[in-house]
């Protein structure tokens, strides 16, 4: 078996058994990246020197016997996490020259635990998108191919498209992502891997380039649920530098993956039967329910009546917060500058040339909904509906332990599709946005292939800070689904 094919858990075990070194594991991944990244464009920056020195340090720690839980594990880091001394672009021209003098809390914790950073993964500009098409560094190709249409290039989903493609194509054992409205779960589903957005507040947002601060959450991608659990334990935890970070102990998520789900109640939200949803996604959802019943859980229909407003309110709240967060890119403090003798003109030219069309669209929407005269009609109203969306979930979780839904309303689509219709693009997140609005933990598990041979995911949504139940049910779903399919483009093929 090639080293790049291993699960993270397996690699960890074999590193400890000294069957191979961290240096060898890292080298195997760097070679795979050299071979495939020119095609997939999953990494914006490859940090070869950093990776090699981290691997060497991991080997020394393993030899001494004081290695951290992730010693020698090669990861891709979404290029939205600030990494000290390593360029951090957020997928934007405006940050193309930005080298942070500090490290995000999440990546600092991964380093503390011994991880190896292979590089910075591509993403939609400022994490705005569902296809990775808005990156200033070019699109990412999904390593999966549609049956009989191998020439067509598909999107990996977004915004964490580079992270998901890198893990699926075996160019990393795991990756970090961020999810504001679906950016971990939807690309995980499109690329046939697992990805979890934990509860809002579980992972520190400090040092992550902000998109919509009341929604942004970091989380892991990996090829198995257990591997996600291992990564999340290192990423999560209280951070005094983020006032919304939760001061709660971080449980052993890996152990939670082995829990029985007997007697757990699984809710099926009636409103997620979206009109026009492909029959094969509906069928997979039903199969998922049957698998969980076979594992001893009970099913029950629940109602989330305000779910239908999820997308509309998200596209008020998220742009509003984005317009405020992105005001800091003025050509003076961060990244690129287009010079002018006049300060106002310097701001205008820098922002006009630095931001891409989707980011400009969000800034315009956000500024509009926050403007005097419209604030009450849009922003304030959206916040009220957001409270109702949360109330629906609270009500449902008084009767069930976890909710099962599809992750996305379609499989991966072609690069360039939906680009001239932003609303069509936004509809990708119809099933993921409600959990984001309510701050709830939610995972996507690869569960099957569609008729064209493309992966489909199922989503599990849990109670606040109950990632353990989410992991337990996800692991049961994964065992039952037995998804062992591999993408056509991957290391060594
Ligand atoms: N696709 C959604 C958006 O464009 C979600 C993005 C995300 O979760 N970062 O806003």
Tab-separated table of C-alpha atoms and ligand atoms in Angstrom:
chain	number	residue	atom	x	y	z
A	1	UNK	CA	0.000	0.000	0.000
A	2	UNK	CA	1.257	3.473	-0.880
A	3	UNK	CA	1.884	5.770	2.078
A	4	UNK	CA	-0.486	8.355	0.594
A	5	UNK	CA	-3.363	5.840	0.685
A	6	UNK	CA	-3.307	5.318	4.438
A	7	UNK	CA	-5.924	6.694	6.770
A	8	UNK	CA	-4.638	9.160	9.316
A	9	UNK	CA	-5.284	6.676	12.150
A	10	UNK	CA	-3.352	3.957	10.338
A	11	UNK	CA	-0.448	6.282	9.533
A	12	UNK	CA	-0.295	7.379	13.166
A	13	UNK	CA	-0.075	3.778	14.325
A	14	UNK	CA	2.622	2.844	11.839
A	15	UNK	CA	4.657	5.958	12.560
A	16	UNK	CA	4.640	4.980	16.211
A	17	UNK	CA	5.623	1.439	15.273
A	18	UNK	CA	8.520	2.988	13.296
A	19	UNK	CA	7.421	1.102	10.159
A	20	UNK	CA	8.304	4.236	8.249
A	21	UNK	CA	9.447	7.700	9.212
A	22	UNK	CA	7.598	10.997	9.181
A	23	UNK	CA	10.185	12.137	6.646
A	24	UNK	CA	9.221	9.281	4.305
A	25	UNK	CA	5.503	9.928	4.765
A	26	UNK	CA	5.994	13.611	4.035
A	27	UNK	CA	8.202	12.893	1.028
A	28	UNK	CA	5.531	10.595	-0.438
A	29	UNK	CA	2.977	13.391	-0.148
A	30	UNK	CA	5.297	16.047	-1.568
A	31	UNK	CA	5.960	13.788	-4.581
A	32	UNK	CA	2.232	13.263	-5.094
A	33	UNK	CA	1.679	17.017	-4.904
A	34	UNK	CA	4.466	17.652	-7.416
A	35	UNK	CA	2.844	15.177	-9.792
A	36	UNK	CA	-0.795	16.210	-9.442
A	37	UNK	CA	-1.035	19.752	-8.160
A	38	UNK	CA	-0.195	21.358	-11.524
A	39	UNK	CA	-3.401	19.725	-12.757
A	40	UNK	CA	-5.718	19.926	-9.734
A	41	UNK	CA	-4.537	23.317	-8.380
A	42	UNK	CA	-5.550	22.220	-4.875
A	43	UNK	CA	-2.631	24.034	-3.234
A	44	UNK	CA	-1.897	27.724	-3.753
A	45	UNK	CA	1.413	27.448	-1.889
A	46	UNK	CA	3.394	24.270	-1.201
A	47	UNK	CA	5.545	24.617	1.926
A	48	UNK	CA	8.110	21.959	1.147
A	49	UNK	CA	10.873	23.242	3.435
A	50	UNK	CA	8.518	23.758	6.371
A	51	UNK	CA	7.037	20.275	5.872
A	52	UNK	CA	10.447	18.638	5.804
A	53	UNK	CA	11.634	20.374	8.949
A	54	UNK	CA	8.387	19.559	10.775
A	55	UNK	CA	8.712	15.918	9.685
A	56	UNK	CA	12.267	15.809	10.979
A	57	UNK	CA	11.163	17.247	14.313
A	58	UNK	CA	8.357	14.662	14.442
A	59	UNK	CA	10.823	11.840	13.820
A	60	UNK	CA	12.981	13.087	16.667
A	61	UNK	CA	9.984	13.303	18.994
A	62	UNK	CA	8.888	9.796	17.974
A	63	UNK	CA	12.388	8.494	18.702
A	64	UNK	CA	12.436	10.218	22.087
A	65	UNK	CA	8.966	8.895	22.907
A	66	UNK	CA	7.356	12.280	23.555
A	67	UNK	CA	5.560	12.733	20.244
A	68	UNK	CA	2.292	14.670	20.115
A	69	UNK	CA	-0.978	13.085	18.957
A	70	UNK	CA	-0.467	14.219	15.341
A	71	UNK	CA	3.296	13.722	15.125
A	72	UNK	CA	4.341	13.415	11.501
A	73	UNK	CA	0.820	13.641	10.013
A	74	UNK	CA	0.883	15.621	6.735
A	75	UNK	CA	-1.987	18.105	6.363
A	76	UNK	CA	-3.254	20.737	3.947
A	77	UNK	CA	-4.182	24.069	5.522
A	78	UNK	CA	-6.945	26.155	3.949
A	79	UNK	CA	-5.346	29.414	2.869
A	80	UNK	CA	-7.670	31.342	5.153
A	81	UNK	CA	-5.723	30.355	8.289
A	82	UNK	CA	-2.898	32.779	9.019
A	83	UNK	CA	0.405	30.928	9.167
A	84	UNK	CA	3.414	32.717	10.569
A	85	UNK	CA	5.959	33.507	7.880
A	86	UNK	CA	3.918	31.699	5.203
A	87	UNK	CA	1.915	33.677	2.648
A	88	UNK	CA	-1.815	33.652	3.422
A	89	UNK	CA	-3.960	34.834	0.511
A	90	UNK	CA	-7.604	34.030	1.382
A	91	UNK	CA	-7.821	33.246	-2.341
A	92	UNK	CA	-7.791	36.980	-3.069
A	93	UNK	CA	-5.576	39.218	-5.139
A	94	UNK	CA	-5.789	41.800	-2.363
A	95	UNK	CA	-3.942	39.482	0.048
A	96	UNK	CA	-1.626	37.901	-2.533
A	97	UNK	CA	1.503	39.466	-0.979
A	98	UNK	CA	0.384	39.032	2.665
A	99	UNK	CA	2.755	37.137	4.961
A	100	UNK	CA	1.265	37.071	8.476
A	101	UNK	CA	3.584	37.687	11.415
A	102	UNK	CA	1.348	35.440	13.531
A	103	UNK	CA	-0.171	31.959	13.580
A	104	UNK	CA	-3.896	31.209	13.900
A	105	UNK	CA	-4.838	29.414	17.112
A	106	UNK	CA	-6.132	26.348	15.254
A	107	UNK	CA	-2.944	25.900	13.213
A	108	UNK	CA	-0.812	26.644	16.283
A	109	UNK	CA	-2.572	23.766	18.063
A	110	UNK	CA	-2.001	21.439	15.104
A	111	UNK	CA	1.697	22.393	15.169
A	112	UNK	CA	1.818	21.877	18.939
A	113	UNK	CA	0.511	18.335	18.363
A	114	UNK	CA	3.202	17.555	15.810
A	115	UNK	CA	1.392	17.911	12.449
A	116	UNK	CA	3.289	18.536	9.218
A	117	UNK	CA	2.021	21.373	6.972
A	118	UNK	CA	2.309	20.485	3.289
A	119	UNK	CA	0.937	23.782	2.090
A	120	UNK	CA	-1.901	26.258	1.830
A	121	UNK	CA	-5.031	24.990	0.101
A	122	UNK	CA	-6.987	26.854	-2.557
A	123	UNK	CA	-10.420	28.305	-1.768
A	124	UNK	CA	-13.091	30.637	-3.043
A	125	UNK	CA	-12.063	34.269	-2.553
A	126	UNK	CA	-12.548	35.122	1.138
A	127	UNK	CA	-14.447	31.803	1.409
A	128	UNK	CA	-17.348	33.203	-0.636
A	129	UNK	CA	-18.591	30.527	-2.973
A	130	UNK	CA	-19.638	26.930	-3.474
A	131	UNK	CA	-17.398	25.891	-6.350
A	132	UNK	CA	-13.898	27.276	-5.763
A	133	UNK	CA	-14.431	29.200	-9.024
A	134	UNK	CA	-14.067	32.606	-7.364
A	135	UNK	CA	-10.430	32.064	-6.279
A	136	UNK	CA	-7.999	34.633	-7.673
A	137	UNK	CA	-5.565	31.703	-7.978
A	138	UNK	CA	-7.704	29.764	-10.430
A	139	UNK	CA	-10.227	26.955	-10.090
A	140	UNK	CA	-9.576	23.605	-8.431
A	141	UNK	CA	-10.393	20.435	-10.329
A	142	UNK	CA	-12.411	17.773	-8.536
A	143	UNK	CA	-10.434	14.492	-8.691
A	144	UNK	CA	-13.693	12.640	-9.467
A	145	UNK	CA	-14.808	12.126	-13.059
A	146	UNK	CA	-18.288	11.724	-14.443
A	147	UNK	CA	-18.729	8.295	-16.041
A	148	UNK	CA	-18.338	8.502	-19.803
A	149	UNK	CA	-17.397	12.210	-19.667
A	150	UNK	CA	-13.809	12.043	-18.451
A	151	UNK	CA	-12.816	15.226	-20.282
A	152	UNK	CA	-15.254	17.390	-18.308
A	153	UNK	CA	-13.680	19.137	-15.327
A	154	UNK	CA	-15.911	19.213	-12.276
A	155	UNK	CA	-15.789	21.605	-9.327
A	156	UNK	CA	-14.714	20.270	-5.915
A	157	UNK	CA	-17.347	22.416	-4.201
A	158	UNK	CA	-16.459	25.366	-2.036
A	159	UNK	CA	-15.337	27.350	-0.444
A	160	UNK	CA	-12.815	24.839	0.986
A	161	UNK	CA	-12.432	23.205	-2.445
A	162	UNK	CA	-8.645	22.888	-2.367
A	163	UNK	CA	-8.703	21.214	1.053
A	164	UNK	CA	-11.337	18.685	-0.040
A	165	UNK	CA	-9.664	17.925	-3.391
A	166	UNK	CA	-6.253	17.512	-1.717
A	167	UNK	CA	-7.597	14.958	0.769
A	168	UNK	CA	-9.658	13.077	-1.848
A	169	UNK	CA	-6.744	12.896	-4.318
A	170	UNK	CA	-4.412	11.643	-1.554
A	171	UNK	CA	-2.303	14.799	-1.517
A	172	UNK	CA	-2.764	15.043	2.295
A	173	UNK	CA	-4.041	12.749	5.060
A	174	UNK	CA	-6.346	15.488	6.315
A	175	UNK	CA	-7.006	19.194	5.975
A	176	UNK	CA	-8.412	22.195	7.735
A	177	UNK	CA	-11.430	23.997	6.375
A	178	UNK	CA	-13.819	26.682	7.450
A	179	UNK	CA	-17.583	26.609	7.155
A	180	UNK	CA	-19.761	29.714	7.187
A	181	UNK	CA	-22.774	28.307	5.345
A	182	UNK	CA	-21.574	24.914	4.134
A	183	UNK	CA	-17.966	25.306	3.038
A	184	UNK	CA	-16.730	22.164	4.784
A	185	UNK	CA	-19.753	19.926	4.312
A	186	UNK	CA	-20.590	20.634	0.654
A	187	UNK	CA	-17.027	20.165	-0.690
A	188	UNK	CA	-16.667	17.027	1.469
A	189	UNK	CA	-19.818	15.656	-0.211
A	190	UNK	CA	-18.629	16.646	-3.719
A	191	UNK	CA	-15.240	14.974	-3.186
A	192	UNK	CA	-16.390	11.770	-1.459
A	193	UNK	CA	-14.746	12.434	1.916
A	194	UNK	CA	-15.861	13.357	5.453
A	195	UNK	CA	-15.902	16.872	6.907
A	196	UNK	CA	-17.351	18.340	10.075
A	197	UNK	CA	-18.317	21.856	11.031
A	198	UNK	CA	-18.292	21.821	14.836
A	199	UNK	CA	-20.518	23.935	17.067
A	200	UNK	CA	-19.958	27.669	16.712
A	201	UNK	CA	-17.375	28.500	19.389
A	202	UNK	CA	-15.753	25.056	19.473
A	203	UNK	CA	-12.678	26.128	17.484
A	204	UNK	CA	-11.054	29.506	17.925
A	205	UNK	CA	-11.531	31.941	15.051
A	206	UNK	CA	-8.406	33.869	16.061
A	207	UNK	CA	-6.082	34.274	13.104
A	208	UNK	CA	-8.588	33.021	10.540
A	209	UNK	CA	-9.361	35.645	7.892
A	210	UNK	CA	-12.910	36.692	8.783
A	211	UNK	CA	-15.858	36.341	6.400
A	212	UNK	CA	-19.011	36.435	8.566
A	213	UNK	CA	-17.934	36.390	12.192
A	214	UNK	CA	-21.191	35.117	13.718
A	215	UNK	CA	-21.135	32.090	11.381
A	216	UNK	CA	-17.478	31.210	10.624
A	217	UNK	CA	-16.258	27.957	12.176
A	218	UNK	CA	-13.117	25.921	11.515
A	219	UNK	CA	-13.254	22.156	11.131
A	220	UNK	CA	-11.411	19.186	9.646
A	221	UNK	CA	-11.641	17.150	6.433
A	222	UNK	CA	-10.397	13.564	6.231
A	223	UNK	CA	-11.114	10.348	4.381
A	224	UNK	CA	-12.794	8.757	7.418
A	225	UNK	CA	-15.030	9.946	10.238
A	226	UNK	CA	-12.520	8.711	12.808
A	227	UNK	CA	-9.758	10.740	11.169
A	228	UNK	CA	-11.956	13.854	11.415
A	229	UNK	CA	-12.452	13.066	15.107
A	230	UNK	CA	-8.700	12.838	15.663
A	231	UNK	CA	-8.095	16.168	13.927
A	232	UNK	CA	-10.953	18.005	15.629
A	233	UNK	CA	-9.611	17.124	19.058
A	234	UNK	CA	-6.403	18.981	18.248
A	235	UNK	CA	-8.136	21.916	16.542
A	236	UNK	CA	-10.791	22.563	19.215
A	237	UNK	CA	-10.524	24.244	22.594
A	238	UNK	CA	-11.007	27.492	24.434
A	239	UNK	CA	-8.997	30.500	23.349
A	240	UNK	CA	-9.063	33.731	25.368
A	241	UNK	CA	-8.109	35.583	22.163
A	242	UNK	CA	-11.550	34.817	20.639
A	243	UNK	CA	-14.385	36.149	22.787
A	244	UNK	CA	-16.876	33.749	21.166
A	245	UNK	CA	-14.707	30.698	21.797
A	246	UNK	CA	-16.392	28.313	24.235
A	247	UNK	CA	-14.733	27.532	27.553
A	248	UNK	CA	-15.586	23.844	27.620
A	249	UNK	CA	-13.467	20.737	27.856
A	250	UNK	CA	-12.754	19.002	24.547
A	251	UNK	CA	-14.019	15.402	24.690
A	252	UNK	CA	-12.348	12.348	23.179
A	253	UNK	CA	-14.108	12.389	19.804
A	254	UNK	CA	-12.237	9.321	18.626
A	255	UNK	CA	-13.755	7.267	21.447
A	256	UNK	CA	-17.190	8.660	20.527
A	257	UNK	CA	-16.843	7.066	17.060
A	258	UNK	CA	-16.985	3.641	18.724
A	259	UNK	CA	-20.137	4.322	20.750
A	260	UNK	CA	-23.251	2.301	20.063
A	261	UNK	CA	-26.167	4.230	18.599
A	262	UNK	CA	-28.768	1.804	19.960
A	263	UNK	CA	-31.843	3.658	21.135
A	264	UNK	CA	-30.769	7.015	19.694
A	265	UNK	CA	-33.521	8.979	18.015
A	266	UNK	CA	-32.850	10.210	14.503
A	267	UNK	CA	-34.979	13.084	13.243
A	268	UNK	CA	-35.939	13.407	9.599
A	269	UNK	CA	-36.819	17.037	8.898
A	270	UNK	CA	-39.837	17.057	6.640
A	271	UNK	CA	-38.958	20.442	5.104
A	272	UNK	CA	-35.720	19.116	3.626
A	273	UNK	CA	-37.696	17.262	0.991
A	274	UNK	CA	-36.949	20.112	-1.364
A	275	UNK	CA	-39.041	20.197	-4.527
A	276	UNK	CA	-36.954	19.204	-7.519
A	277	UNK	CA	-34.468	17.227	-5.471
A	278	UNK	CA	-33.048	14.401	-7.625
A	279	UNK	CA	-34.687	11.051	-6.875
A	280	UNK	CA	-31.322	9.392	-6.260
A	281	UNK	CA	-30.546	11.818	-3.433
A	282	UNK	CA	-33.950	11.184	-1.905
A	283	UNK	CA	-33.293	7.428	-2.161
A	284	UNK	CA	-29.870	7.707	-0.573
A	285	UNK	CA	-31.428	9.655	2.299
A	286	UNK	CA	-33.939	6.858	2.838
A	287	UNK	CA	-31.214	4.251	2.647
A	288	UNK	CA	-29.277	6.222	5.275
A	289	UNK	CA	-32.281	6.101	7.567
A	290	UNK	CA	-32.620	2.342	7.059
A	291	UNK	CA	-28.924	1.824	7.865
A	292	UNK	CA	-29.263	3.728	11.125
A	293	UNK	CA	-32.357	1.743	12.057
A	294	UNK	CA	-30.431	-1.471	11.399
A	295	UNK	CA	-27.792	-0.180	13.812
A	296	UNK	CA	-30.456	0.148	16.500
A	297	UNK	CA	-31.592	3.761	16.205
A	298	UNK	CA	-35.187	4.929	15.906
A	299	UNK	CA	-36.442	7.301	13.243
A	300	UNK	CA	-38.940	10.041	13.658
A	301	UNK	CA	-40.160	12.819	11.384
A	302	UNK	CA	-39.647	16.339	12.734
A	303	UNK	CA	-40.590	19.756	11.448
A	304	UNK	CA	-38.321	22.767	11.017
A	305	UNK	CA	-40.854	25.252	9.620
A	306	UNK	CA	-38.455	28.202	9.300
A	307	UNK	CA	-35.847	26.265	7.335
A	308	UNK	CA	-37.307	27.663	4.128
A	309	UNK	CA	-36.042	31.111	5.132
A	310	UNK	CA	-32.531	29.844	5.852
A	311	UNK	CA	-30.921	30.780	2.568
A	312	UNK	CA	-32.662	34.163	2.274
A	313	UNK	CA	-31.633	35.228	5.769
A	314	UNK	CA	-28.107	33.836	5.344
A	315	UNK	CA	-27.649	36.015	2.263
A	316	UNK	CA	-28.473	39.073	4.362
A	317	UNK	CA	-26.524	38.258	7.529
A	318	UNK	CA	-23.378	36.867	5.853
A	319	UNK	CA	-22.892	39.750	3.364
A	320	UNK	CA	-23.658	42.291	6.099
A	321	UNK	CA	-20.888	40.919	8.299
A	322	UNK	CA	-18.587	40.469	5.307
A	323	UNK	CA	-18.984	44.097	4.228
A	324	UNK	CA	-17.911	45.158	7.685
A	325	UNK	CA	-15.033	42.643	7.991
A	326	UNK	CA	-13.660	43.480	4.557
A	327	UNK	CA	-13.509	47.215	5.262
A	328	UNK	CA	-10.018	46.623	6.686
A	329	UNK	CA	-8.556	45.891	3.239
A	330	UNK	CA	-7.814	49.474	2.341
A	331	UNK	CA	-4.365	49.231	0.788
A	332	UNK	CA	-2.764	50.659	3.907
A	333	UNK	CA	-2.667	47.903	6.479
A	334	UNK	CA	-2.679	44.529	4.703
A	335	UNK	CA	-1.616	43.097	1.398
A	336	UNK	CA	-1.596	44.910	-1.917
A	337	UNK	CA	-1.765	48.639	-2.560
A	338	UNK	CA	-2.480	50.586	-5.721
A	339	UNK	CA	-0.685	53.896	-5.140
A	340	UNK	CA	-2.218	57.317	-5.489
A	341	UNK	CA	-1.482	60.795	-4.123
A	342	UNK	CA	-5.040	60.975	-2.937
A	343	UNK	CA	-5.907	58.712	0.030
A	344	UNK	CA	-9.518	58.085	-1.009
A	345	UNK	CA	-8.391	57.195	-4.512
A	346	UNK	CA	-5.779	54.815	-3.041
A	347	UNK	CA	-8.557	52.991	-1.177
A	348	UNK	CA	-10.805	52.880	-4.219
A	349	UNK	CA	-8.175	51.686	-6.675
A	350	UNK	CA	-6.841	49.069	-4.272
A	351	UNK	CA	-10.296	47.649	-3.583
A	352	UNK	CA	-11.413	47.884	-7.216
A	353	UNK	CA	-8.392	45.895	-8.393
A	354	UNK	CA	-7.946	43.715	-5.325
A	355	UNK	CA	-11.415	42.189	-4.963
A	356	UNK	CA	-13.088	39.862	-7.462
A	357	UNK	CA	-16.704	40.146	-8.671
A	358	UNK	CA	-18.309	37.806	-6.088
A	359	UNK	CA	-16.650	39.615	-3.187
A	360	UNK	CA	-17.761	42.961	-4.598
A	361	UNK	CA	-21.309	41.626	-4.939
A	362	UNK	CA	-21.306	40.607	-1.255
A	363	UNK	CA	-19.916	43.984	-0.155
A	364	UNK	CA	-22.645	45.769	-2.143
A	365	UNK	CA	-25.420	43.571	-0.710
A	366	UNK	CA	-24.016	43.870	2.801
A	367	UNK	CA	-23.631	47.634	2.672
A	368	UNK	CA	-27.150	47.956	1.295
A	369	UNK	CA	-28.862	45.830	3.965
A	370	UNK	CA	-27.009	47.697	6.725
A	371	UNK	CA	-27.737	51.180	5.365
A	372	UNK	CA	-29.995	53.573	7.250
A	373	UNK	CA	-33.562	53.079	6.101
A	374	UNK	CA	-33.044	49.426	5.134
A	375	UNK	CA	-31.465	48.088	8.309
A	376	UNK	CA	-34.818	47.311	9.979
A	377	UNK	CA	-36.381	45.864	6.839
A	378	UNK	CA	-33.512	43.498	6.074
A	379	UNK	CA	-30.791	42.996	8.644
A	380	UNK	CA	-32.901	43.257	11.782
A	381	UNK	CA	-35.642	41.136	10.228
A	382	UNK	CA	-33.113	38.508	9.189
A	383	UNK	CA	-31.745	38.349	12.738
A	384	UNK	CA	-35.266	37.740	14.049
A	385	UNK	CA	-35.860	34.945	11.562
A	386	UNK	CA	-32.476	33.523	12.536
A	387	UNK	CA	-33.746	33.256	16.116
A	388	UNK	CA	-36.784	31.346	14.821
A	389	UNK	CA	-34.579	28.951	12.853
A	390	UNK	CA	-32.661	28.209	16.053
A	391	UNK	CA	-35.919	27.769	17.972
A	392	UNK	CA	-37.089	25.150	15.450
A	393	UNK	CA	-33.925	23.162	16.042
A	394	UNK	CA	-34.178	23.494	19.836
A	395	UNK	CA	-37.726	22.206	19.635
A	396	UNK	CA	-36.693	19.281	17.404
A	397	UNK	CA	-33.807	18.370	19.719
A	398	UNK	CA	-36.219	18.052	22.621
A	399	UNK	CA	-37.483	14.953	20.828
A	400	UNK	CA	-34.564	13.588	18.781
A	401	UNK	CA	-30.789	13.290	19.274
A	402	UNK	CA	-29.557	14.039	15.789
A	403	UNK	CA	-31.001	15.020	12.407
A	404	UNK	CA	-30.297	13.250	9.114
A	405	UNK	CA	-30.493	15.116	5.783
A	406	UNK	CA	-28.745	15.108	2.429
A	407	UNK	CA	-25.663	17.376	2.400
A	408	UNK	CA	-26.283	19.029	-0.960
A	409	UNK	CA	-29.069	19.016	-3.556
A	410	UNK	CA	-26.750	17.747	-6.318
A	411	UNK	CA	-23.444	16.038	-6.982
A	412	UNK	CA	-20.413	17.980	-8.268
A	413	UNK	CA	-21.136	20.065	-11.358
A	414	UNK	CA	-18.962	21.279	-14.199
A	415	UNK	CA	-16.514	24.137	-13.858
A	416	UNK	CA	-18.187	27.257	-15.182
A	417	UNK	CA	-21.750	26.056	-14.546
A	418	UNK	CA	-24.049	28.326	-12.488
A	419	UNK	CA	-21.558	31.194	-12.833
A	420	UNK	CA	-23.963	33.594	-14.530
A	421	UNK	CA	-26.713	32.987	-11.970
A	422	UNK	CA	-25.596	33.662	-8.395
A	423	UNK	CA	-28.905	32.453	-6.956
A	424	UNK	CA	-28.441	29.021	-8.594
A	425	UNK	CA	-24.972	28.930	-7.031
A	426	UNK	CA	-26.338	29.956	-3.618
A	427	UNK	CA	-28.883	27.100	-3.749
A	428	UNK	CA	-26.020	24.621	-3.258
A	429	UNK	CA	-26.129	25.471	0.426
A	430	UNK	CA	-29.831	24.983	0.964
A	431	UNK	CA	-29.294	21.999	3.290
A	432	UNK	CA	-26.159	23.246	5.050
A	433	UNK	CA	-27.059	26.864	5.826
A	434	UNK	CA	-29.713	26.226	8.529
A	435	UNK	CA	-27.240	24.486	10.891
A	436	UNK	CA	-24.830	27.383	10.319
A	437	UNK	CA	-27.494	29.957	11.179
A	438	UNK	CA	-28.193	28.023	14.387
A	439	UNK	CA	-24.497	27.421	15.195
A	440	UNK	CA	-24.974	23.640	15.380
A	441	UNK	CA	-22.409	20.900	14.733
A	442	UNK	CA	-22.927	19.100	11.420
A	443	UNK	CA	-20.948	16.508	9.484
A	444	UNK	CA	-21.045	15.211	5.927
A	445	UNK	CA	-20.386	11.504	5.422
A	446	UNK	CA	-19.779	9.977	1.971
A	447	UNK	CA	-22.684	7.579	1.506
A	448	UNK	CA	-22.970	6.542	-2.137
A	449	UNK	CA	-22.502	7.325	-5.804
A	450	UNK	CA	-25.028	8.799	-8.193
A	451	UNK	CA	-25.866	7.231	-11.564
A	452	UNK	CA	-22.936	9.111	-13.094
A	453	UNK	CA	-20.477	7.683	-10.591
A	454	UNK	CA	-20.119	10.849	-8.514
A	455	UNK	CA	-20.088	10.848	-4.698
A	456	UNK	CA	-23.071	11.955	-2.622
A	457	UNK	CA	-23.008	12.843	1.057
A	458	UNK	CA	-25.441	12.611	3.945
A	459	UNK	CA	-25.465	15.244	6.672
A	460	UNK	CA	-25.965	14.729	10.408
A	461	UNK	CA	-26.803	17.764	12.551
A	462	UNK	CA	-26.436	17.627	16.343
A	463	UNK	CA	-27.206	19.540	19.502
A	464	UNK	CA	-24.881	22.408	20.438
A	465	UNK	CA	-21.537	21.016	21.689
A	466	UNK	CA	-22.716	17.444	21.220
A	467	UNK	CA	-20.180	16.555	18.526
A	468	UNK	CA	-19.788	13.198	20.261
A	469	UNK	CA	-23.261	11.999	19.273
A	470	UNK	CA	-22.698	13.371	15.774
A	471	UNK	CA	-19.473	11.352	15.525
A	472	UNK	CA	-21.109	8.211	16.917
A	473	UNK	CA	-23.930	8.308	14.369
A	474	UNK	CA	-21.602	9.366	11.534
A	475	UNK	CA	-19.306	6.422	12.227
A	476	UNK	CA	-22.294	4.054	12.210
A	477	UNK	CA	-23.475	5.542	8.923
A	478	UNK	CA	-19.990	5.207	7.460
A	479	UNK	CA	-19.729	1.544	8.497
A	480	UNK	CA	-23.106	0.777	6.933
A	481	UNK	CA	-22.473	2.730	3.733
A	482	UNK	CA	-19.098	1.050	3.241
A	483	UNK	CA	-18.047	3.781	0.824
A	484	UNK	CA	-14.729	2.530	-0.564
A	485	UNK	CA	-14.866	4.174	-3.991
A	486	UNK	CA	-11.836	6.222	-5.030
A	487	UNK	CA	-11.564	9.201	-7.357
A	488	UNK	CA	-10.074	8.619	-10.791
A	489	UNK	CA	-7.346	11.225	-10.188
A	490	UNK	CA	-5.249	10.336	-7.140
A	491	UNK	CA	-1.682	9.822	-6.044
A	492	UNK	CA	0.107	7.090	-7.961
A	493	UNK	CA	-2.582	6.548	-10.616
B	1	LIG	N1	-21.392	29.024	-0.267
B	1	LIG	C1	-21.676	29.855	0.868
B	1	LIG	C2	-21.295	31.281	0.562
B	1	LIG	O1	-20.821	31.528	-0.509
B	1	LIG	C3	-20.961	29.357	2.081
B	1	LIG	C4	-19.527	29.685	2.061
B	1	LIG	C5	-18.845	29.257	3.315
B	1	LIG	O2	-19.359	28.447	4.074
B	1	LIG	N2	-17.702	29.871	3.554
B	1	LIG	O3	-21.489	32.157	1.363
